[in-house]
Tab-separated table of C-alpha atoms in Angstrom:
chain	number	residue	atom	x	y	z
A	88	MET	CA	0.382	-0.297	-0.080
A	89	MET	CA	1.447	3.148	-1.543
A	90	VAL	CA	1.418	6.426	0.588
A	91	LYS	CA	4.171	9.275	-0.944
A	92	GLY	CA	6.772	10.104	1.220
A	93	PHE	CA	5.624	7.371	3.518
A	94	LYS	CA	7.725	4.341	5.073
A	95	PHE	CA	6.915	1.695	7.557
A	96	SER	CA	8.847	-0.762	9.553
A	97	ALA	CA	8.320	-3.214	12.247
A	98	VAL	CA	10.054	-5.710	14.023
A	99	GLU	CA	10.034	-8.755	16.810
A	100	ALA	CA	11.555	-7.619	19.710
A	101	ALA	CA	9.681	-10.119	22.679
A	102	ILE	CA	8.278	-7.218	24.375
A	103	LYS	CA	5.703	-9.884	25.855
A	104	LYS	CA	6.718	-13.259	24.281
A	105	PRO	CA	8.909	-14.239	21.101
A	106	GLY	CA	7.346	-15.770	17.482
A	107	ARG	CA	5.370	-12.328	16.486
A	108	LEU	CA	6.260	-8.627	15.091
A	109	ASP	CA	5.318	-6.693	18.243
A	110	LEU	CA	7.541	-2.808	17.538
A	111	ALA	CA	6.176	-0.898	14.453
A	112	LEU	CA	7.454	2.222	13.028
A	113	ILE	CA	5.822	4.838	10.620
A	114	PHE	CA	7.891	7.394	9.277
A	115	SER	CA	7.846	10.637	6.712
A	116	GLU	CA	10.293	11.882	5.051
A	117	THR	CA	9.260	15.335	5.596
A	118	PRO	CA	7.346	16.391	8.790
A	119	ALA	CA	4.596	16.495	8.812
A	120	THR	CA	0.458	17.915	9.734
A	121	LEU	CA	-1.013	16.169	13.210
A	122	ALA	CA	-4.083	15.733	13.890
A	123	ALA	CA	-4.892	13.584	17.857
A	124	VAL	CA	-6.959	12.577	19.591
A	125	PHE	CA	-6.559	10.486	23.257
A	126	THR	CA	-8.397	8.283	25.089
A	127	THR	CA	-10.727	10.434	27.948
A	128	ASN	CA	-9.643	7.992	30.466
A	129	LYS	CA	-8.591	9.469	33.459
A	130	VAL	CA	-5.603	7.221	34.143
A	131	LYS	CA	-3.321	7.512	31.195
A	132	ALA	CA	-0.728	5.831	30.057
A	133	ALA	CA	2.929	7.164	29.750
A	134	PRO	CA	2.554	7.180	26.234
A	135	VAL	CA	-0.398	9.146	25.681
A	136	VAL	CA	0.623	11.838	28.438
A	137	LEU	CA	3.562	12.614	25.937
A	138	GLY	CA	1.207	12.316	23.289
A	139	MET	CA	-0.448	14.485	24.036
A	140	GLU	CA	2.125	17.137	24.999
A	141	ARG	CA	4.049	16.967	22.044
A	142	ALA	CA	0.946	16.949	19.895
A	143	LYS	CA	0.340	20.623	20.556
A	144	GLU	CA	2.767	21.341	18.380
A	145	GLY	CA	0.543	19.694	15.397
A	146	VAL	CA	3.973	17.948	13.827
A	147	CYS	CA	4.874	14.980	13.477
A	148	GLN	CA	7.385	12.889	11.114
A	149	ALA	CA	7.846	9.216	13.253
A	150	VAL	CA	5.198	7.151	15.217
A	151	VAL	CA	6.625	4.121	17.281
A	152	VAL	CA	4.606	1.543	18.887
A	153	ASN	CA	4.894	-1.707	20.600
A	154	SER	CA	2.807	-4.030	21.607
A	155	GLY	CA	2.551	-6.571	24.525
A	156	ASN	CA	2.803	-4.136	26.569
A	157	ALA	CA	0.718	-0.709	27.491
A	158	ASN	CA	3.132	0.993	29.662
A	159	ALA	CA	0.405	1.785	31.742
A	160	CYS	CA	0.445	2.410	35.341
A	161	THR	CA	4.622	2.589	35.262
A	162	GLY	CA	4.612	5.677	37.338
A	163	SER	CA	7.840	7.895	36.464
A	164	ARG	CA	9.541	4.783	35.649
A	165	GLY	CA	7.078	4.512	32.534
A	166	MET	CA	7.838	8.461	31.086
A	167	GLU	CA	11.074	8.178	31.150
A	168	ASP	CA	10.737	4.845	28.883
A	169	ALA	CA	8.592	6.527	26.609
A	170	ARG	CA	11.069	8.998	26.310
A	171	GLU	CA	13.901	6.981	25.754
A	172	THR	CA	11.988	5.019	22.660
A	173	SER	CA	11.147	8.097	21.346
A	174	ARG	CA	15.431	9.249	21.410
A	175	LEU	CA	16.068	6.329	19.970
A	176	VAL	CA	13.804	6.704	17.387
A	177	ALA	CA	14.936	10.522	16.779
A	178	GLU	CA	18.670	9.728	16.853
A	179	GLY	CA	18.104	6.928	14.147
A	180	LEU	CA	15.894	8.854	12.310
A	181	GLY	CA	18.418	12.091	12.676
A	182	ILE	CA	15.176	14.274	13.097
A	183	PRO	CA	14.134	16.079	16.197
A	184	ASP	CA	13.097	14.065	19.002
A	185	GLU	CA	9.778	15.953	19.607
A	186	ALA	CA	8.784	15.429	15.890
A	187	VAL	CA	8.030	11.526	17.592
A	188	GLN	CA	4.948	9.766	18.861
A	189	VAL	CA	5.086	7.267	20.887
A	190	SER	CA	2.255	4.790	22.283
A	191	SER	CA	1.586	1.122	23.521
A	192	THR	CA	-0.865	-1.994	23.432
A	193	GLY	CA	-0.957	-4.797	25.903
A	194	VAL	CA	-0.777	-5.426	29.269
A	195	ILE	CA	-0.848	-2.274	32.412
A	196	GLY	CA	0.729	-2.291	35.409
A	197	VAL	CA	3.957	-4.137	33.557
A	198	GLN	CA	7.716	-2.105	32.935
A	199	LEU	CA	8.245	-2.067	29.334
A	200	PRO	CA	11.567	-4.599	28.581
A	201	MET	CA	13.887	-1.532	27.764
A	202	ASP	CA	16.075	-3.743	26.520
A	203	ARG	CA	14.164	-5.059	23.918
A	204	VAL	CA	13.006	-1.945	22.578
A	205	ARG	CA	16.767	-0.930	22.397
A	206	GLY	CA	17.867	-3.691	20.891
A	207	GLY	CA	14.964	-3.533	18.199
A	208	VAL	CA	14.859	0.170	17.341
A	209	PRO	CA	17.818	0.058	15.419
A	210	LYS	CA	16.527	-2.932	13.972
A	211	LEU	CA	13.329	-0.930	12.643
A	212	VAL	CA	15.277	2.180	11.516
A	213	GLU	CA	17.101	-0.223	8.958
A	214	GLY	CA	13.782	-2.398	8.199
A	215	LEU	CA	11.976	1.256	6.708
A	216	GLU	CA	13.442	0.381	2.889
A	217	SER	CA	11.587	-3.026	2.768
A	218	GLY	CA	8.360	-2.499	5.384
A	219	THR	CA	4.569	-1.951	4.381
A	220	LEU	CA	1.634	-0.818	6.384
A	221	ASP	CA	0.142	-4.030	6.464
A	222	ASP	CA	3.631	-5.069	8.757
A	223	VAL	CA	2.633	-2.260	11.192
A	224	ALA	CA	-0.579	-3.390	11.292
A	225	ARG	CA	0.298	-7.301	12.164
A	226	ALA	CA	2.607	-5.982	14.408
A	227	ILE	CA	0.021	-3.563	16.731
A	228	MET	CA	-1.981	-6.638	17.347
A	229	THR	CA	-2.860	-8.039	20.586
A	230	THR	CA	-6.160	-10.091	21.131
A	231	ASP	CA	-6.958	-9.641	17.567
A	232	THR	CA	-7.395	-12.212	15.347
A	233	PHE	CA	-6.546	-10.623	11.982
A	234	PRO	CA	-4.856	-7.308	11.189
A	235	LYS	CA	-7.269	-4.122	9.904
A	236	LEU	CA	-6.307	-2.035	6.983
A	237	GLU	CA	-8.195	0.522	5.114
A	238	ALA	CA	-7.125	2.992	2.425
A	239	ARG	CA	-9.431	5.598	-0.242
A	240	GLN	CA	-8.513	7.183	-3.302
A	241	GLY	CA	-9.264	10.947	-3.388
A	242	ASP	CA	-8.107	13.589	-5.641
A	243	ALA	CA	-7.569	17.496	-5.216
A	244	GLY	CA	-7.276	20.128	-7.842
A	245	GLY	CA	-6.552	17.015	-10.656
A	246	VAL	CA	-3.813	15.771	-8.104
A	247	SER	CA	-4.855	11.964	-6.996
A	248	TYR	CA	-3.779	11.354	-3.075
A	249	THR	CA	-3.661	8.068	-0.854
A	250	ILE	CA	-5.411	8.112	2.986
A	251	ALA	CA	-4.847	4.549	4.960
A	252	GLY	CA	-4.992	3.535	8.080
A	253	VAL	CA	-4.371	0.997	10.136
A	254	ALA	CA	-5.992	-0.119	13.803
A	255	LYS	CA	-6.550	-2.026	15.673
A	256	GLY	CA	-8.231	-3.641	18.842
A	257	ALA	CA	-10.718	-6.503	20.325
A	258	GLY	CA	-11.345	-6.199	23.484
A	259	MET	CA	-11.204	-3.120	26.229
A	260	ILE	CA	-13.466	-1.366	23.395
A	261	MET	CA	-15.690	1.667	24.308
A	262	PRO	CA	-13.442	4.456	23.238
A	263	ASN	CA	-15.166	7.593	23.745
A	264	MET	CA	-12.615	9.568	22.197
A	265	ALA	CA	-10.696	7.753	18.907
A	266	THR	CA	-10.260	3.522	19.409
A	267	MET	CA	-7.518	1.182	20.804
A	268	LEU	CA	-5.044	2.053	19.191
A	269	ALA	CA	-5.460	4.070	14.725
A	270	PHE	CA	-2.637	5.123	13.282
A	271	LEU	CA	-3.533	7.335	9.411
A	272	VAL	CA	-1.417	8.582	6.841
A	273	THR	CA	-2.022	10.710	3.991
A	274	ASP	CA	0.315	12.640	1.496
A	275	ALA	CA	-2.262	15.241	0.445
A	276	ALA	CA	-1.368	18.364	1.530
A	277	VAL	CA	-3.969	19.806	4.543
A	278	GLU	CA	-4.674	22.945	5.677
A	279	PRO	CA	-3.790	22.284	9.342
A	280	ALA	CA	-6.559	23.613	11.198
A	281	TRP	CA	-8.658	22.356	9.423
A	282	LEU	CA	-7.223	19.108	9.320
A	283	ARG	CA	-7.705	18.818	13.179
A	284	LYS	CA	-11.517	19.575	12.492
A	285	ALA	CA	-11.966	17.195	10.271
A	286	PHE	CA	-9.950	14.027	12.332
A	287	ARG	CA	-12.294	14.796	15.189
A	288	GLN	CA	-15.186	14.932	12.969
A	289	ALA	CA	-14.587	11.433	11.318
A	290	VAL	CA	-13.590	10.189	15.430
A	291	ASP	CA	-16.986	10.765	16.555
A	292	ALA	CA	-18.514	9.477	13.707
A	293	SER	CA	-16.769	5.893	14.104
A	294	PHE	CA	-14.902	4.728	17.214
A	295	ASN	CA	-16.750	7.122	18.333
A	296	VAL	CA	-19.382	4.597	17.444
A	297	ILE	CA	-18.166	1.427	18.927
A	298	THR	CA	-18.535	-0.637	21.412
A	299	VAL	CA	-17.502	-4.388	22.365
A	300	ASP	CA	-17.228	-4.397	26.314
A	301	GLY	CA	-18.191	-0.761	27.728
A	302	ASP	CA	-14.582	-0.118	28.491
A	303	THR	CA	-12.034	2.541	27.841
A	304	SER	CA	-9.030	2.156	27.748
A	305	THR	CA	-6.071	3.949	29.466
A	306	ASN	CA	-4.264	3.980	26.087
A	307	ASP	CA	-6.378	5.231	23.503
A	308	THR	CA	-4.507	6.936	20.282
A	309	ALA	CA	-5.844	7.868	17.019
A	310	LEU	CA	-3.008	9.869	14.933
A	311	LEU	CA	-3.621	11.047	11.156
A	312	LEU	CA	-0.157	12.365	9.346
A	313	ALA	CA	-1.281	14.780	6.417
A	314	ASN	CA	2.833	15.449	4.698
A	315	GLY	CA	1.383	16.936	1.308
A	316	ALA	CA	4.136	15.054	-0.636
A	317	ALA	CA	1.368	14.439	-3.253
A	318	GLY	CA	1.389	17.698	-4.523
A	319	ASN	CA	-1.272	19.343	-4.861
A	320	VAL	CA	-3.036	22.622	-3.582
A	321	PRO	CA	-3.780	22.612	0.396
A	322	ILE	CA	-6.980	21.349	0.929
A	323	HIS	CA	-9.182	24.126	2.755
A	324	GLU	CA	-12.598	24.051	4.667
A	325	GLY	CA	-15.294	24.945	2.095
A	326	THR	CA	-13.752	23.940	-0.488
A	327	PRO	CA	-15.586	20.955	-3.302
A	328	GLU	CA	-11.980	19.863	-2.642
A	329	ALA	CA	-12.181	19.753	1.213
A	330	ALA	CA	-15.892	17.442	1.473
A	331	ARG	CA	-13.869	15.389	-0.839
A	332	PHE	CA	-11.129	14.480	1.362
A	333	MET	CA	-13.698	14.161	4.143
A	334	GLN	CA	-15.746	11.618	2.460
A	335	GLU	CA	-13.035	9.532	1.844
A	336	LEU	CA	-11.566	10.205	5.271
A	337	GLN	CA	-14.727	8.981	7.210
A	338	ASP	CA	-14.738	6.331	4.928
A	339	VAL	CA	-11.624	5.114	6.003
A	340	VAL	CA	-12.062	5.274	10.179
A	341	LEU	CA	-15.837	3.747	9.771
A	342	ALA	CA	-14.422	0.703	7.555
A	343	LEU	CA	-11.784	0.286	10.473
A	344	ALA	CA	-13.930	1.081	13.355
A	345	ARG	CA	-16.485	-1.906	11.852
A	346	GLN	CA	-13.625	-4.127	11.461
A	347	ILE	CA	-12.724	-3.637	15.566
A	348	VAL	CA	-16.053	-4.385	16.367
A	349	ARG	CA	-16.381	-7.693	14.189
A	350	ASP	CA	-12.961	-8.522	15.836
A	351	GLY	CA	-14.304	-8.190	19.137
A	352	GLU	CA	-13.368	-10.629	21.344
A	353	GLY	CA	-15.054	-13.791	21.225
A	354	ALA	CA	-18.094	-12.136	19.062
A	355	THR	CA	-20.002	-14.271	16.996
A	356	LYS	CA	-21.727	-10.987	15.733
A	357	PHE	CA	-21.977	-8.137	14.178
A	358	VAL	CA	-24.586	-5.269	14.945
A	359	ALA	CA	-25.602	-2.373	14.353
A	360	ILE	CA	-27.843	-0.573	17.174
A	361	THR	CA	-29.793	2.134	15.276
A	362	VAL	CA	-32.256	4.796	17.536
A	363	LYS	CA	-34.590	7.035	15.625
A	364	GLY	CA	-37.401	9.096	16.425
A	365	ALA	CA	-35.333	10.988	19.039
A	366	SER	CA	-36.071	14.020	21.210
A	367	SER	CA	-32.607	14.867	19.382
A	368	ALA	CA	-29.225	13.323	17.799
A	369	GLY	CA	-26.902	13.477	21.245
A	370	ASP	CA	-30.355	11.121	23.084
A	371	ALA	CA	-30.701	8.738	20.455
A	372	ARG	CA	-26.842	8.264	20.787
A	373	GLN	CA	-27.054	8.066	24.632
A	374	ALA	CA	-29.560	5.644	24.011
A	375	ALA	CA	-27.998	3.602	20.960
A	376	MET	CA	-24.803	2.994	23.642
A	377	ALA	CA	-27.248	1.897	26.227
A	378	VAL	CA	-28.593	-0.694	24.430
A	379	ALA	CA	-24.897	-1.773	23.300
A	380	ASN	CA	-23.489	-1.788	26.494
A	381	SER	CA	-26.095	-4.030	27.659
A	382	SER	CA	-24.716	-7.414	29.182
A	383	LEU	CA	-28.908	-8.861	28.916
A	384	VAL	CA	-29.048	-7.774	25.448
A	385	LYS	CA	-25.535	-8.948	24.513
A	386	THR	CA	-25.777	-12.379	25.502
A	387	ALA	CA	-28.823	-12.969	24.086
A	388	PHE	CA	-27.489	-12.187	20.699
A	389	PHE	CA	-25.268	-14.457	21.837
A	390	GLY	CA	-28.043	-16.952	22.128
A	391	GLN	CA	-30.086	-16.062	19.121
A	392	ASP	CA	-32.408	-15.073	21.875
A	393	ALA	CA	-35.153	-12.448	20.538
A	394	ASN	CA	-34.881	-11.313	23.559
A	395	TRP	CA	-36.901	-7.451	22.936
A	396	GLY	CA	-37.825	-6.718	26.530
A	397	ARG	CA	-34.487	-6.617	27.721
A	398	ILE	CA	-33.538	-4.057	24.403
A	399	LEU	CA	-36.715	-1.034	25.691
A	400	ALA	CA	-35.431	-1.709	29.219
A	401	ALA	CA	-32.014	-0.308	28.417
A	402	VAL	CA	-33.666	2.382	26.068
A	403	GLY	CA	-35.222	3.207	29.307
A	404	TYR	CA	-32.662	3.397	31.676
A	405	SER	CA	-30.878	5.165	29.468
A	406	GLY	CA	-31.387	8.648	30.510
A	407	VAL	CA	-33.198	10.181	27.666
A	408	ALA	CA	-37.201	10.939	27.203
A	409	VAL	CA	-39.188	8.179	26.800
A	410	ASP	CA	-42.283	7.473	26.243
A	411	PRO	CA	-43.467	3.988	26.094
A	412	ASP	CA	-46.617	3.859	24.582
A	413	ARG	CA	-44.599	5.371	21.200
A	414	VAL	CA	-42.017	2.987	21.035
A	415	ALA	CA	-41.341	0.362	18.018
A	416	LEU	CA	-38.887	-1.996	17.508
A	417	PHE	CA	-37.150	-4.101	14.448
A	418	PHE	CA	-35.101	-6.128	13.930
A	419	ASP	CA	-33.940	-6.076	10.334
A	420	ASP	CA	-37.652	-5.559	8.578
A	421	VAL	CA	-39.527	-7.676	11.131
A	422	LEU	CA	-41.492	-5.982	14.496
A	423	MET	CA	-40.922	-6.737	16.679
A	424	ALA	CA	-42.801	-4.270	19.116
A	425	SER	CA	-45.615	-1.856	17.886
A	426	ASN	CA	-46.371	1.120	20.940
A	427	GLY	CA	-44.092	-0.835	23.721
A	428	VAL	CA	-46.005	-4.141	22.977
A	429	PHE	CA	-44.874	-7.273	21.344
A	430	ALA	CA	-46.227	-7.148	18.686
A	431	GLY	CA	-47.925	-10.513	18.054
A	432	GLY	CA	-48.178	-13.468	15.168
A	433	ASP	CA	-45.305	-14.991	13.577
A	434	ALA	CA	-42.470	-11.658	15.051
A	435	GLU	CA	-41.418	-14.028	17.881
A	436	ALA	CA	-40.272	-16.945	15.622
A	437	ARG	CA	-38.738	-14.534	12.802
A	438	GLY	CA	-37.164	-11.919	14.772
A	439	SER	CA	-35.318	-15.387	16.450
A	440	ALA	CA	-34.086	-15.760	12.068
A	441	VAL	CA	-33.151	-12.172	11.753
A	442	LEU	CA	-30.085	-12.578	15.633
A	443	HIS	CA	-29.068	-16.574	13.626
A	444	LYS	CA	-27.400	-14.619	11.054
A	445	ASP	CA	-24.156	-13.002	11.718
A	446	GLU	CA	-24.804	-9.824	10.934
A	447	PHE	CA	-28.146	-7.313	11.674
A	448	THR	CA	-29.394	-4.072	13.143
A	449	VAL	CA	-31.908	-2.739	16.149
A	450	THR	CA	-34.031	-0.463	14.983
A	451	VAL	CA	-35.795	1.518	17.753
A	452	ASP	CA	-38.475	3.842	17.490
A	453	LEU	CA	-38.597	6.773	20.388
A	454	GLY	CA	-41.208	7.919	18.728
A	455	LEU	CA	-40.819	11.788	19.616
A	456	GLY	CA	-38.363	13.726	17.549
A	457	GLU	CA	-36.365	13.544	14.427
A	458	GLY	CA	-32.990	12.940	16.398
A	459	SER	CA	-30.988	9.645	15.293
A	460	ALA	CA	-28.296	8.015	15.761
A	461	THR	CA	-26.488	4.276	14.547
A	462	VAL	CA	-23.738	2.300	17.404
A	463	TYR	CA	-22.142	-0.891	16.485
A	464	THR	CA	-21.448	-3.891	19.088
A	465	SER	CA	-21.130	-7.124	19.323
A	466	ASP	CA	-22.183	-9.980	21.324
A	467	LEU	CA	-20.914	-11.051	24.972
A	468	SER	CA	-19.787	-14.947	24.432
A	469	LEU	CA	-18.481	-17.664	27.062
A	470	ASP	CA	-15.112	-17.391	24.532
A	471	TYR	CA	-15.177	-13.812	25.689
A	472	VAL	CA	-15.414	-14.711	29.275
A	473	LYS	CA	-11.752	-16.929	28.404
A	474	ILE	CA	-10.341	-14.750	27.026
A	475	ASN	CA	-9.764	-11.875	29.201
A	476	ALA	CA	-9.864	-14.361	32.580
A	477	ASP	CA	-6.279	-15.109	31.660
A	478	TYR	CA	-4.885	-12.421	29.153
A	479	ARG	CA	-1.982	-12.271	31.027
A	480	THR	CA	-0.909	-15.310	30.700
């Protein structure tokens, strides 16, 4: 996957255990405009704290990422390790230390094995001549079962450009900011202030509307680097080029977000929860997220049980305005409840048939207004418990 002016690399550093890629590098040959979003969790990993500090400058030239260790809840040593990792990469690339973003994912509360990082960084730099974005996608995986990549081509004033991205995530997924880890690159030239605004909007409509288990990570980070190597006139807000860029960016991040839900730990179902007819878009989103996070609802999805009452209960406790006598509920196009009561007839059998599919939509119409929102979630299976019961072993 070619994006002009960017190089990629990944190596095995045995951060947690040997046998897999676990240290990755994204390098822009020239300083790139940076847009960044980080976790809202008040317990933030050392690389997040460092990244937030550096993101204020709005410039980045390299991103170094390790999996297998979150470098979170690691005290002052964790910050020292994050800074040393950055310094090692900067020296190897011959760029300013402040131009490096550091990111980590994996087990919380364990010190980063810096001897392995020190041994891996020179190999990372050397591997830039032959590495790929696919290598990066594989190196950032933890409990993921497949690498997550997406790309789109665009055009600005007759000049073609590419937006490409990778993400990781399968558990501890309810970002409330971005995603577990997501790194996007584009060779388009984009006006910096609008790039940051556009990225936040894209994140809000993608990574912020997914949930696997309702947990927000200490390490959530989403970065977008734009280096202008395509050679287009910089894209500015309010132009046709900006509208096209925004659409391509949204397509990439939403596709990555959906891949994360599909790969939810132990997941067997991909479910879109749509709430419409709400008093506001905010109410619709709040109600949809309550349904998407309900353990009772998610276990019913796993059991393929058309227990629509659990869904209405979640909407009822979500905190939004609800009139039970106006609510309608659908599994795909099957009406399960109307005016807050069971639709009757063969609804149970037809609804159960919908839940036997790998992918389906639950629609709740509150009948109160024009607000609507969609949230993406997965079911809650026995395997989710097994995976997380012995995650550290």
